[in-house]
Coordinates of C-alpha atoms in Angstrom, one line a residue:
M24 CA -10.2 14.6 14.7
T25 CA -8.9 12.3 17.1
P26 CA -7.7 9.0 15.2
R27 CA -9.7 5.8 16.3
L28 CA -7.5 3.1 17.7
I29 CA -7.1 -0.5 17.1
W30 CA -6.9 -2.2 20.6
G31 CA -5.6 -5.6 21.3
F32 CA -6.6 -7.6 24.5
S33 CA -6.3 -11.1 25.7
L34 CA -8.4 -13.2 28.3
S35 CA -5.1 -14.9 29.2
A36 CA -1.7 -13.7 29.9
K37 CA -0.3 -16.4 27.6
A38 CA -1.4 -14.5 24.6
L39 CA 0.5 -11.2 25.5
P40 CA 3.7 -12.1 23.2
L41 CA 1.3 -12.6 20.2
L42 CA -0.3 -9.0 21.0
R43 CA 3.2 -7.6 21.3
R44 CA 4.1 -8.9 17.9
L45 CA 1.1 -7.3 16.3
L46 CA 1.7 -4.1 18.2
D47 CA 5.4 -4.1 16.9
S48 CA 4.2 -4.5 13.3
G49 CA 1.8 -1.8 13.6
E50 CA -1.3 -4.1 13.2
I51 CA -2.6 -2.9 16.5
D52 CA -2.2 0.5 18.2
R53 CA -2.4 -0.4 21.9
I54 CA -2.6 -3.5 24.2
A55 CA -5.2 -3.5 27.2
T56 CA -3.5 -5.2 30.3
P57 CA -4.8 -5.7 33.7
P58 CA -4.0 -2.7 35.9
E59 CA -2.6 -4.4 39.0
S60 CA -2.1 -8.2 38.3
D61 CA -1.4 -10.7 35.5
H62 CA -5.0 -11.5 34.9
W63 CA -8.2 -9.5 34.7
Q64 CA -10.1 -8.9 38.1
S65 CA -13.9 -9.2 37.8
G66 CA -15.4 -6.4 35.7
E67 CA -12.1 -4.6 34.8
L68 CA -12.0 -5.7 31.0
S69 CA -15.7 -4.9 30.7
H70 CA -15.2 -1.5 32.1
L71 CA -12.2 -0.9 29.8
L72 CA -14.2 -2.1 26.6
S73 CA -17.3 0.1 27.5
S74 CA -15.0 3.2 28.0
E75 CA -13.3 2.7 24.7
W76 CA -16.2 1.2 22.5
D77 CA -17.6 4.2 20.8
R78 CA -14.3 5.9 20.0
S79 CA -12.3 2.8 18.8
K80 CA -11.9 1.6 15.2
A81 CA -11.5 -2.2 16.2
F82 CA -10.7 -4.7 18.8
V83 CA -8.3 -7.6 18.3
A84 CA -9.2 -10.3 21.0
V85 CA -7.5 -13.4 21.9
G86 CA -9.7 -16.0 23.3
A87 CA -12.5 -18.2 22.7
C88 CA -15.3 -16.9 20.4
G89 CA -18.0 -17.6 22.9
A90 CA -16.2 -15.9 25.7
I91 CA -15.6 -12.9 23.7
T92 CA -19.1 -12.8 22.4
R93 CA -20.6 -12.8 26.0
L94 CA -18.0 -10.1 26.9
I95 CA -19.0 -7.6 24.2
A96 CA -22.9 -8.4 24.0
P97 CA -24.0 -5.6 26.4
L98 CA -22.1 -3.1 24.2
L99 CA -23.7 -3.9 20.9
G100 CA -25.4 -1.1 19.1
T101 CA -25.9 -1.0 15.2
K102 CA -23.8 -2.3 12.6
Q103 CA -23.3 1.2 11.3
D104 CA -21.9 2.4 14.6
D105 CA -20.0 -0.6 16.4
P106 CA -16.3 -1.1 15.9
A107 CA -15.0 -4.4 14.3
V108 CA -14.1 -7.3 16.6
V109 CA -11.6 -9.8 15.3
V110 CA -10.9 -13.0 17.4
L111 CA -7.6 -15.0 17.4
D112 CA -6.5 -18.3 19.2
E113 CA -3.7 -18.1 21.5
Q114 CA -1.4 -19.8 18.9
G115 CA -2.4 -17.3 16.3
R116 CA -3.5 -19.8 13.9
Y117 CA -6.8 -18.6 13.0
V118 CA -8.3 -15.1 12.6
I119 CA -12.1 -14.7 12.9
P120 CA -14.0 -11.4 12.1
L121 CA -16.6 -11.7 14.8
L122 CA -18.3 -8.3 14.3
G123 CA -18.3 -5.5 11.7
G124 CA -16.9 -7.7 9.0
H125 CA -17.9 -5.2 6.1
G126 CA -18.7 -1.8 7.2
A127 CA -16.2 -1.6 10.1
G128 CA -13.5 -3.3 8.2
G129 CA -13.3 -6.4 10.2
E130 CA -12.7 -8.7 7.3
A131 CA -9.9 -6.6 5.9
L132 CA -8.3 -6.4 9.3
A133 CA -8.6 -10.3 9.6
R134 CA -6.9 -10.7 6.2
S135 CA -4.0 -8.4 7.1
L136 CA -3.5 -10.1 10.4
A137 CA -3.6 -13.6 8.9
G138 CA -1.0 -12.5 6.3
R139 CA 1.2 -11.0 9.1
L140 CA 0.9 -14.2 11.4
Q141 CA 0.6 -16.6 8.4
A142 CA -2.6 -17.8 9.8
E143 CA -5.8 -18.6 8.1
A144 CA -8.5 -16.1 8.1
V145 CA -11.8 -17.7 8.7
L146 CA -14.5 -15.6 6.9
T147 CA -18.0 -16.7 6.9
G148 CA -19.7 -13.9 5.1
S149 CA -21.8 -14.6 2.0
S150 CA -19.9 -12.3 -0.2
N151 CA -16.6 -14.2 0.7
S152 CA -18.2 -17.7 0.3
Q153 CA -19.8 -16.8 -3.2
E154 CA -16.6 -14.8 -4.2
R155 CA -18.7 -11.7 -4.7
L156 CA -17.4 -8.2 -4.1
A157 CA -18.7 -6.9 -0.6
L158 CA -20.4 -3.8 -2.2
D159 CA -20.6 -2.3 1.3
A160 CA -16.8 -2.4 2.1
F161 CA -14.7 -2.8 -1.0
G162 CA -14.4 1.0 -1.5
Q163 CA -12.4 1.7 1.6
A164 CA -9.3 0.2 -0.1
W165 CA -9.9 2.6 -3.0
G166 CA -9.8 5.5 -0.6
W167 CA -13.6 6.1 -0.8
T168 CA -16.1 6.8 2.0
R169 CA -19.4 5.2 2.1
G170 CA -22.4 7.4 1.8
E171 CA -26.1 7.3 2.5
G172 CA -28.2 4.5 1.0
H173 CA -30.3 1.5 2.1
W174 CA -27.1 -0.8 2.2
D175 CA -28.9 -3.8 3.9
G176 CA -31.3 -4.0 1.1
L177 CA -28.5 -3.8 -1.5
M178 CA -26.4 -6.6 0.0
K179 CA -29.6 -8.8 0.6
A180 CA -30.5 -8.4 -3.1
A181 CA -26.9 -9.3 -4.2
H182 CA -26.9 -12.4 -2.0
R183 CA -30.2 -13.5 -3.4
G184 CA -28.6 -13.0 -6.9
E185 CA -31.2 -10.2 -7.8
P186 CA -29.6 -7.6 -10.4
V187 CA -28.0 -4.5 -9.2
A188 CA -27.5 -1.5 -11.2
L189 CA -23.6 -0.4 -10.8
Q190 CA -23.1 3.2 -12.0
H191 CA -19.7 5.1 -12.2
H192 CA -19.8 8.7 -12.1
H193 CA -16.7 10.1 -10.7
G194 CA -13.4 8.5 -9.2
N195 CA -11.1 5.8 -10.5
P196 CA -13.1 3.6 -12.9
R197 CA -10.9 0.4 -12.8
W198 CA -13.1 -1.1 -9.9
Q199 CA -15.4 -2.1 -12.6
E200 CA -12.8 -4.6 -13.7
L201 CA -12.9 -6.5 -10.4
Q202 CA -13.5 -10.2 -10.6
G203 CA -15.9 -10.2 -7.8
L204 CA -18.3 -8.0 -9.7
T205 CA -18.9 -10.9 -12.3
P206 CA -21.8 -12.5 -10.5
I207 CA -23.6 -9.2 -10.2
Q208 CA -25.8 -8.3 -13.1
Q209 CA -25.4 -4.8 -14.2
E210 CA -28.8 -3.4 -15.3
S211 CA -29.7 0.0 -15.3
S212 CA -33.4 -0.5 -14.6
S213 CA -32.6 -2.7 -11.4
Q214 CA -34.5 -1.6 -8.3
E215 CA -30.9 -1.8 -6.3
Q216 CA -28.5 0.8 -7.5
L217 CA -24.8 1.4 -6.4
H218 CA -23.3 4.8 -7.4
V219 CA -19.7 6.0 -7.3
G220 CA -19.4 9.6 -7.6
V221 CA -19.3 13.0 -5.8
N222 CA -22.9 13.7 -5.9
R223 CA -25.7 12.8 -3.3
G224 CA -28.6 10.7 -3.5
G225 CA -29.5 8.0 -6.0
G226 CA -29.3 4.8 -4.0
C227 CA -26.3 3.5 -2.2
S228 CA -23.2 5.5 -2.8
W229 CA -19.5 5.5 -2.5
H230 CA -17.7 8.8 -2.6
P231 CA -14.1 9.0 -4.0
P232 CA -12.0 11.8 -2.7
S233 CA -12.4 13.9 -5.7
L234 CA -13.4 17.3 -4.3
W235 CA -11.0 19.9 -2.9
L236 CA -12.1 23.1 -1.1
G237 CA -10.3 26.2 -2.1
M238 CA -10.7 28.8 0.8
G239 CA -9.5 32.2 1.6
C240 CA -10.9 34.4 4.5
E241 CA -10.2 37.6 6.5
R242 CA -8.0 37.4 9.7
N243 CA -10.1 35.8 12.6
T244 CA -13.1 34.9 10.5
S245 CA -15.7 32.9 12.4
L246 CA -15.7 29.0 12.1
S247 CA -19.5 29.1 11.8
L248 CA -19.1 31.3 8.7
L249 CA -16.8 28.9 6.9
E250 CA -19.2 25.9 7.8
R251 CA -22.2 27.8 6.6
S252 CA -20.6 28.9 3.2
L253 CA -19.5 25.2 2.7
Q254 CA -22.8 23.6 3.4
T255 CA -24.7 26.0 1.3
A256 CA -22.5 25.5 -1.6
L257 CA -22.6 21.7 -1.3
K258 CA -26.4 21.7 -1.0
E259 CA -26.9 24.0 -4.0
H260 CA -24.6 21.8 -6.2
N261 CA -25.8 18.5 -5.0
L262 CA -22.3 17.6 -3.9
A263 CA -21.6 15.0 -1.1
P264 CA -19.5 16.0 1.9
E265 CA -18.0 12.6 2.0
A266 CA -16.3 13.3 -1.4
I267 CA -14.2 16.0 0.1
A268 CA -10.5 15.1 0.1
G269 CA -9.2 18.3 1.9
I270 CA -8.8 22.0 2.2
A271 CA -6.4 24.3 0.2
T272 CA -5.5 27.8 0.9
A273 CA -2.6 30.3 0.6
D274 CA 0.5 29.7 2.8
R275 CA -0.2 33.0 4.6
K276 CA -3.3 31.4 6.0
A277 CA -1.6 28.5 7.6
D278 CA -2.2 29.7 11.2
E279 CA -5.9 30.8 10.5
P280 CA -7.8 29.6 13.5
A281 CA -11.1 29.0 11.7
L282 CA -9.4 27.0 8.8
L283 CA -7.3 25.0 11.3
A284 CA -10.5 24.2 13.1
L285 CA -12.7 23.2 10.1
A286 CA -10.0 20.9 8.7
A287 CA -9.5 19.2 12.4
Q288 CA -13.1 19.0 12.9
H289 CA -13.7 16.9 9.6
G290 CA -10.3 15.2 9.6
W291 CA -9.4 16.8 6.3
P292 CA -5.8 17.9 5.6
L293 CA -5.1 21.5 5.0
R294 CA -2.8 22.2 2.2
C295 CA -1.0 25.6 2.3
I296 CA 0.4 26.9 -1.1
P297 CA 2.7 29.6 -1.8
A298 CA 1.4 32.7 -3.4
E299 CA 3.9 32.3 -6.4
Q300 CA 2.3 28.8 -7.2
L301 CA -1.2 30.2 -7.0
A302 CA -0.4 33.1 -9.1
G303 CA 0.5 30.7 -12.1
V304 CA -3.1 29.2 -12.3
V305 CA -5.6 30.6 -14.8
V306 CA -8.8 31.2 -12.9
P307 CA -12.3 32.6 -14.1
N308 CA -12.7 35.1 -11.6
P309 CA -9.2 36.9 -10.6
S310 CA -9.0 39.9 -8.2
A311 CA -6.8 42.7 -8.5
V312 CA -7.3 43.5 -4.9
V313 CA -6.3 40.2 -3.6
E314 CA -3.4 40.4 -6.0
A315 CA -2.2 43.6 -4.6
E316 CA -2.4 42.1 -1.1
L317 CA -1.1 38.7 -1.5
G318 CA 0.7 38.6 -4.9
T319 CA -1.8 36.3 -6.5
A320 CA -5.1 37.3 -8.3
S321 CA -6.8 34.1 -6.9
V322 CA -6.6 32.1 -3.7
A323 CA -9.7 29.9 -3.5
E324 CA -10.0 29.1 -7.2
A325 CA -6.3 28.6 -7.7
A326 CA -5.7 26.6 -4.4
A327 CA -8.8 24.3 -5.2
L328 CA -7.5 23.6 -8.8
L329 CA -3.7 23.0 -7.6
A330 CA -4.6 20.7 -4.8
A331 CA -7.0 18.5 -7.0
G332 CA -4.1 17.6 -9.0
P333 CA -3.5 17.2 -12.9
Q334 CA -6.4 18.2 -15.2
S335 CA -8.8 19.3 -12.4
S336 CA -11.8 21.6 -13.0
L337 CA -13.9 24.0 -11.2
R338 CA -17.3 22.5 -9.8
V339 CA -18.0 25.6 -7.9
E340 CA -16.7 29.0 -8.9
K341 CA -15.5 31.4 -6.1
R342 CA -18.3 32.5 -3.8
I343 CA -18.0 35.1 -0.9
E344 CA -19.8 34.7 2.3
R345 CA -19.9 37.6 4.8
A346 CA -20.6 37.6 8.5
A347 CA -23.9 37.2 10.0
A348 CA -25.1 38.4 13.4
G349 CA -22.6 37.3 16.0
E350 CA -19.9 36.3 13.3
Q351 CA -17.0 38.3 12.2
G352 CA -15.0 38.3 8.8
A353 CA -15.7 37.1 5.4
A354 CA -14.6 34.1 3.4
T355 CA -14.3 32.9 -0.2
L356 CA -14.9 29.4 -1.3
A357 CA -14.4 27.4 -4.5
I358 CA -14.7 23.6 -5.2
S359 CA -12.7 21.8 -7.7
A360 CA -13.0 18.2 -8.9
A361 CA -10.1 16.1 -9.6
K362 CA -10.0 14.3 -13.0
T363 CA -10.7 10.9 -11.3
Q364 CA -9.6 11.3 -7.6
W365 CA -6.8 12.9 -5.8
A366 CA -6.1 12.2 -2.2
P367 CA -2.3 11.4 -1.6
Q368 CA -2.7 11.4 2.2
R369 CA -5.0 8.7 1.9
G370 CA -2.9 6.3 -0.4
T371 CA 0.0 4.1 0.3
L372 CA 2.5 2.7 -2.2
H373 CA 3.7 -0.6 -0.9
L374 CA 7.0 -2.0 -2.4
I375 CA 6.6 -5.6 -2.3
G376 CA 9.5 -8.1 -2.6
S377 CA 7.9 -11.5 -3.6
G378 CA 10.8 -13.6 -3.0
P379 CA 11.8 -16.3 -5.6
G380 CA 8.3 -17.2 -6.2
Q381 CA 7.4 -20.0 -3.6
L382 CA 4.6 -18.7 -1.6
D383 CA 6.1 -20.3 1.6
L384 CA 9.2 -18.1 1.1
L385 CA 7.0 -14.9 1.0
T386 CA 7.6 -12.8 4.1
P387 CA 4.8 -12.3 6.5
D388 CA 5.4 -8.5 6.3
A389 CA 4.7 -8.8 2.5
R390 CA 1.9 -11.0 2.7
A391 CA 0.1 -8.4 5.0
A392 CA 1.0 -5.7 2.5
L393 CA -0.5 -7.7 -0.3
A394 CA -3.6 -8.4 1.7
Q395 CA -4.1 -4.6 2.4
S396 CA -3.7 -3.6 -1.1
C397 CA -6.7 -3.1 -3.7
I398 CA -4.3 -3.2 -6.8
W399 CA -1.2 -5.2 -7.5
V400 CA 1.1 -3.7 -10.2
G401 CA 3.9 -5.8 -11.5
Y402 CA 5.6 -7.8 -14.3
G403 CA 3.1 -10.5 -15.3
L404 CA 5.1 -13.5 -14.5
Y405 CA 5.8 -12.2 -11.0
L406 CA 2.1 -11.5 -10.4
D407 CA 1.3 -15.1 -11.6
L408 CA 3.5 -16.6 -8.8
L409 CA 1.4 -14.7 -6.3
E410 CA -2.0 -15.3 -8.0
P411 CA -3.0 -17.9 -5.4
L412 CA -3.3 -15.2 -2.9
R413 CA -5.2 -12.7 -4.9
R414 CA -8.8 -12.0 -3.9
P415 CA -11.8 -11.1 -6.1
D416 CA -11.9 -7.7 -4.6
Q417 CA -8.3 -6.9 -5.7
L418 CA -7.3 -6.1 -9.2
R419 CA -3.8 -6.8 -10.9
S420 CA -2.3 -4.6 -13.6
D421 CA 0.4 -6.4 -15.6
G422 CA 3.3 -4.5 -17.1
Q423 CA 6.2 -5.4 -19.5
L424 CA 9.5 -6.6 -18.2
T425 CA 11.6 -3.7 -19.4
L426 CA 9.2 -0.8 -18.7
E427 CA 10.2 -0.5 -14.9
R428 CA 9.7 3.5 -14.8
E429 CA 6.3 3.2 -16.3
R430 CA 5.2 0.6 -13.8
C431 CA 6.5 2.9 -10.9
R432 CA 4.6 5.9 -12.5
E433 CA 1.4 3.9 -12.7
A434 CA 1.7 2.5 -9.1
L435 CA 2.5 5.9 -7.7
D436 CA -0.3 7.7 -9.5
L437 CA -2.8 5.2 -8.2
A438 CA -1.4 5.7 -4.6
C439 CA -1.8 9.5 -5.1
Q440 CA -5.4 9.0 -6.0
G441 CA -5.9 7.6 -2.4
L442 CA -5.4 3.8 -3.0
S443 CA -3.6 1.2 -1.4
V444 CA -1.2 -0.1 -4.1
A445 CA 1.2 -3.0 -4.2
L446 CA 4.1 -2.5 -6.6
V447 CA 5.7 -6.1 -6.8
S448 CA 9.2 -7.1 -7.5
S449 CA 10.8 -10.5 -7.5
G450 CA 13.2 -11.3 -4.7
D451 CA 13.7 -8.1 -2.6
S452 CA 12.5 -4.9 -4.1
G453 CA 15.4 -3.1 -2.6
I454 CA 17.9 -5.3 -4.3
Y455 CA 17.9 -4.7 -8.1
G456 CA 14.1 -4.1 -7.6
M457 CA 11.5 -1.3 -8.1
A458 CA 12.1 0.4 -4.6
G459 CA 14.9 2.8 -5.9
L460 CA 13.0 3.8 -9.0
A461 CA 9.8 4.2 -7.2
L462 CA 11.4 6.3 -4.3
E463 CA 13.1 8.5 -6.8
Q464 CA 9.8 9.1 -8.4
W465 CA 8.2 9.8 -5.0
M466 CA 11.0 12.2 -3.9
A467 CA 10.3 14.3 -7.1
L468 CA 6.8 15.0 -5.9
D469 CA 5.9 17.9 -3.8
E470 CA 5.8 17.1 0.0
A471 CA 2.2 17.7 0.0
E472 CA 1.5 15.4 -2.9
R473 CA 3.4 12.3 -1.5
P474 CA 1.4 9.3 -0.5
G475 CA 2.5 6.8 2.0
F476 CA 5.5 4.8 1.0
Q477 CA 6.6 1.6 2.6
V478 CA 9.2 -1.1 1.6
H479 CA 8.4 -4.7 2.5
P480 CA 11.6 -6.9 2.4
G481 CA 11.7 -10.1 0.6
L482 CA 14.1 -13.0 0.0
S483 CA 16.6 -12.2 -2.7
A484 CA 17.8 -14.6 -5.2
L485 CA 21.2 -14.3 -3.6
Q486 CA 20.0 -15.6 -0.3
V487 CA 18.0 -18.3 -1.7
A488 CA 20.9 -19.5 -3.8
A489 CA 23.3 -19.4 -0.9
A490 CA 20.9 -21.5 1.1
R491 CA 20.5 -24.0 -1.6
A492 CA 24.1 -24.2 -2.3
G493 CA 25.2 -24.6 1.4
A494 CA 27.2 -21.7 3.1
P495 CA 28.9 -19.7 0.4
L496 CA 28.6 -16.1 1.9
M497 CA 30.3 -16.5 5.2
H498 CA 32.9 -14.0 4.3
D499 CA 32.6 -10.7 2.4
F500 CA 30.7 -10.7 -0.8
C501 CA 29.4 -8.3 -3.4
T502 CA 26.5 -8.4 -6.0
I503 CA 27.0 -7.2 -9.7
S504 CA 24.5 -6.9 -12.5
L505 CA 25.8 -7.8 -15.8
S506 CA 23.0 -5.7 -17.5
D507 CA 24.1 -2.4 -19.1
R508 CA 20.7 -1.2 -19.8
L509 CA 21.0 1.1 -16.9
T510 CA 24.8 1.0 -16.1
P511 CA 27.6 1.7 -18.7
W512 CA 29.7 -1.5 -19.5
E513 CA 32.9 0.5 -18.6
V514 CA 31.5 0.8 -15.1
I515 CA 30.5 -2.7 -14.7
E516 CA 33.9 -3.9 -15.9
R517 CA 35.7 -1.6 -13.3
R518 CA 33.5 -3.2 -10.5
L519 CA 34.3 -6.7 -11.7
K520 CA 38.0 -5.9 -11.5
A521 CA 37.8 -4.6 -8.1
A522 CA 35.8 -7.6 -6.9
A523 CA 38.5 -9.7 -8.4
Q524 CA 41.2 -7.8 -6.7
G525 CA 39.4 -7.8 -3.4
D526 CA 38.8 -11.4 -3.6
F527 CA 35.1 -11.1 -2.9
V528 CA 32.5 -13.7 -3.4
V529 CA 30.6 -12.4 -6.3
A530 CA 26.9 -12.9 -7.1
L531 CA 26.2 -12.0 -10.8
Y532 CA 22.6 -11.0 -11.6
N533 CA 21.3 -10.6 -15.1
P534 CA 24.1 -12.6 -16.5
R535 CA 23.2 -13.4 -19.9
S536 CA 20.2 -13.0 -22.4
Q537 CA 19.7 -13.3 -26.1
G538 CA 20.6 -9.6 -26.7
R539 CA 23.5 -9.7 -24.3
H540 CA 25.4 -13.1 -24.8
W541 CA 29.2 -11.9 -24.5
Q542 CA 29.2 -10.1 -21.1
L543 CA 29.3 -13.4 -19.0
E544 CA 32.4 -14.5 -20.8
R545 CA 34.1 -11.2 -20.3
A546 CA 33.1 -11.3 -16.6
Q547 CA 34.7 -14.8 -16.4
E548 CA 37.9 -13.4 -17.9
L549 CA 38.1 -10.5 -15.4
L550 CA 37.6 -12.7 -12.4
L551 CA 40.1 -15.4 -13.4
Q552 CA 42.8 -12.6 -13.2
G553 CA 42.3 -12.6 -9.3
R554 CA 41.5 -16.3 -8.4
P555 CA 42.4 -19.8 -9.9
E556 CA 40.3 -21.7 -12.5
T557 CA 39.3 -24.2 -9.9
T558 CA 37.2 -21.5 -8.1
P559 CA 33.8 -23.1 -7.4
V560 CA 30.7 -21.6 -9.2
V561 CA 27.0 -22.1 -8.4
L562 CA 24.5 -21.7 -11.1
A563 CA 21.1 -21.3 -9.6
R564 CA 18.3 -21.2 -11.9
Q565 CA 14.4 -20.8 -11.7
L566 CA 14.8 -20.4 -7.8
G567 CA 11.7 -21.4 -5.8
R568 CA 9.9 -22.8 -8.9
P569 CA 9.1 -26.0 -10.2
E570 CA 11.9 -25.7 -12.8
E571 CA 14.6 -25.0 -10.0
A572 CA 18.0 -26.3 -10.8
V573 CA 21.2 -25.7 -8.8
T574 CA 24.4 -27.0 -10.2
F575 CA 28.2 -26.7 -9.2
H576 CA 31.0 -25.9 -11.6
T577 CA 34.3 -24.2 -11.7
L578 CA 35.3 -20.7 -12.9
G579 CA 37.7 -22.1 -15.7
A580 CA 35.1 -24.5 -17.1
L581 CA 31.7 -22.4 -16.8
P582 CA 29.1 -23.6 -19.0
I583 CA 28.2 -20.2 -20.4
A584 CA 25.7 -21.3 -23.0
E585 CA 23.5 -22.9 -20.1
V586 CA 23.1 -19.5 -18.4
D587 CA 20.2 -17.2 -19.1
M588 CA 18.3 -14.3 -17.4
L589 CA 16.6 -16.6 -15.0
T590 CA 19.9 -17.7 -13.7
L591 CA 21.9 -16.4 -10.6
V592 CA 25.7 -17.0 -11.0
L593 CA 27.5 -17.3 -7.5
V594 CA 31.3 -17.1 -7.8
G595 CA 33.4 -18.3 -4.8
N596 CA 36.6 -16.4 -3.4
S597 CA 39.9 -18.0 -3.3
T598 CA 39.1 -19.9 -0.1
S599 CA 35.7 -21.3 -1.2
R600 CA 35.4 -25.0 -1.8
V601 CA 32.7 -27.7 -2.7
E602 CA 32.5 -31.0 -0.6
G603 CA 29.6 -33.3 -0.4
G604 CA 27.5 -31.5 -2.8
R605 CA 27.7 -28.3 -0.6
M606 CA 29.8 -25.2 -1.2
V607 CA 31.4 -23.2 1.8
T608 CA 33.6 -20.1 2.2
P609 CA 35.3 -20.2 5.5
R610 CA 34.7 -17.3 7.8
G611 CA 38.5 -16.6 7.9
Y612 CA 41.6 -16.9 5.6
P613 CA 44.3 -19.6 6.4
G614 CA 46.3 -18.6 9.5
A615 CA 43.6 -16.3 10.8
E616 CA 42.1 -17.1 14.1
L617 CA 38.4 -17.1 14.4
N618 CA 37.3 -15.9 18.0

């Protein structure tokens, strides 16, 4: 299945730098430019849009809303089929979803673009204005596929405040905690119904990626045979094809033409599993013949169960389909259901560095990732600082300060289910944050079980403290954490001694807590072995928050009792000095020439 692109175009050449910025960041896939000049000739842009309209996911247009509306008007079909159209002004200050706000993902794209550009998303839909969940769109971020149903009727009923029956049958159930569901009455007798599950019918449906097809076949089996076997099984068991997450088979079938064609035709991943892994799965219908040939007593059932992840179960046991007239080969099919949902290839784990806490210090890259994520996982204090950015269709999952590995495991498991997840650290997630722990756990997964993994940088406490203090990091520096929870104190002491000997500017993280009150005094002793007592020290506390305080001291007279875990200690080197309320570390040592 050819991926559908997001195009960017402008009515004026002035906006090309803005579009290139969005292209470089990955927000759009391609820019439409005039073929032979700096501006569009009559009919050129209309012809391009017409040729790409039906096979595109969205268009990001820069120009006046009226002009864009007249341009796309002849192309409009149905809201189920049209791509999204999002309009920006030339300065990138406003982002307006003009078409396909819900079903085509226009509002979600607008929010992501606004985060990237630090712009304002102008959303006029009733769900947004009433802070209700957009029932016909929210499931996309959860990795779901929208199924059949009278969606217009459902949305109109919700808009009128009429009761809507919300029923969860399968998939991750945490969507029921969303704040945006609060105004919607959940009554089982309501005429309008929304179902989340793997079965067909029963009102409007979202289908989580919970079903995995286990398939085996003879060499050169016909594609039509595989399709018939699948459609028959789905119909007999009332299963929705939109709930299929992918196909799994034995690795010896990795080049089977019909399997490859079936996966490509539907856009499903094809997971090929070694026979030794399949052989370890207990199945209800093992075959001695298959075991003798492939080294495993099951392909279809074992592959389906393995691909569906932990605690999966068979919904359709192995069935054999043989060739009809004009076909060749034979195939086996089994269908398993994940415990909730399991589609790692659909999910993404975003590692967010939230900076010191001020929203204006949050990077555009981090803002865009937060806008794309349906669940934010993090320590409660850090999530509180980001709370003004959270929407009613986004869930937060608070964790305890010391349970970092558990938070990583939760976020990674959610991403493996097919969700877009933000794992939030303060400062920069790659500097004493969650990125390393999360990446280690991600690397421990089988390659086929890994969701997307993206690290979004933030401003570290070190950078903000340096900016507040002046220019203390103009020469070589290092960071050392005084917490011995994850590092033996002997190692920390060795690093402190090396920093003192090397005359580095030193940033001390996690300097002092109620349970660790002596380590900072010991660090002071070690650093004094390599530099004078008059060495300037900055204490930067609660950076980026209303309680922020930045004070200057000397290494010999450091007020240790005033330091806590919310403080960063910045120790100058032998050339650092304070003057006029600012600290500077010269670029060079005395006698060295700065070229």
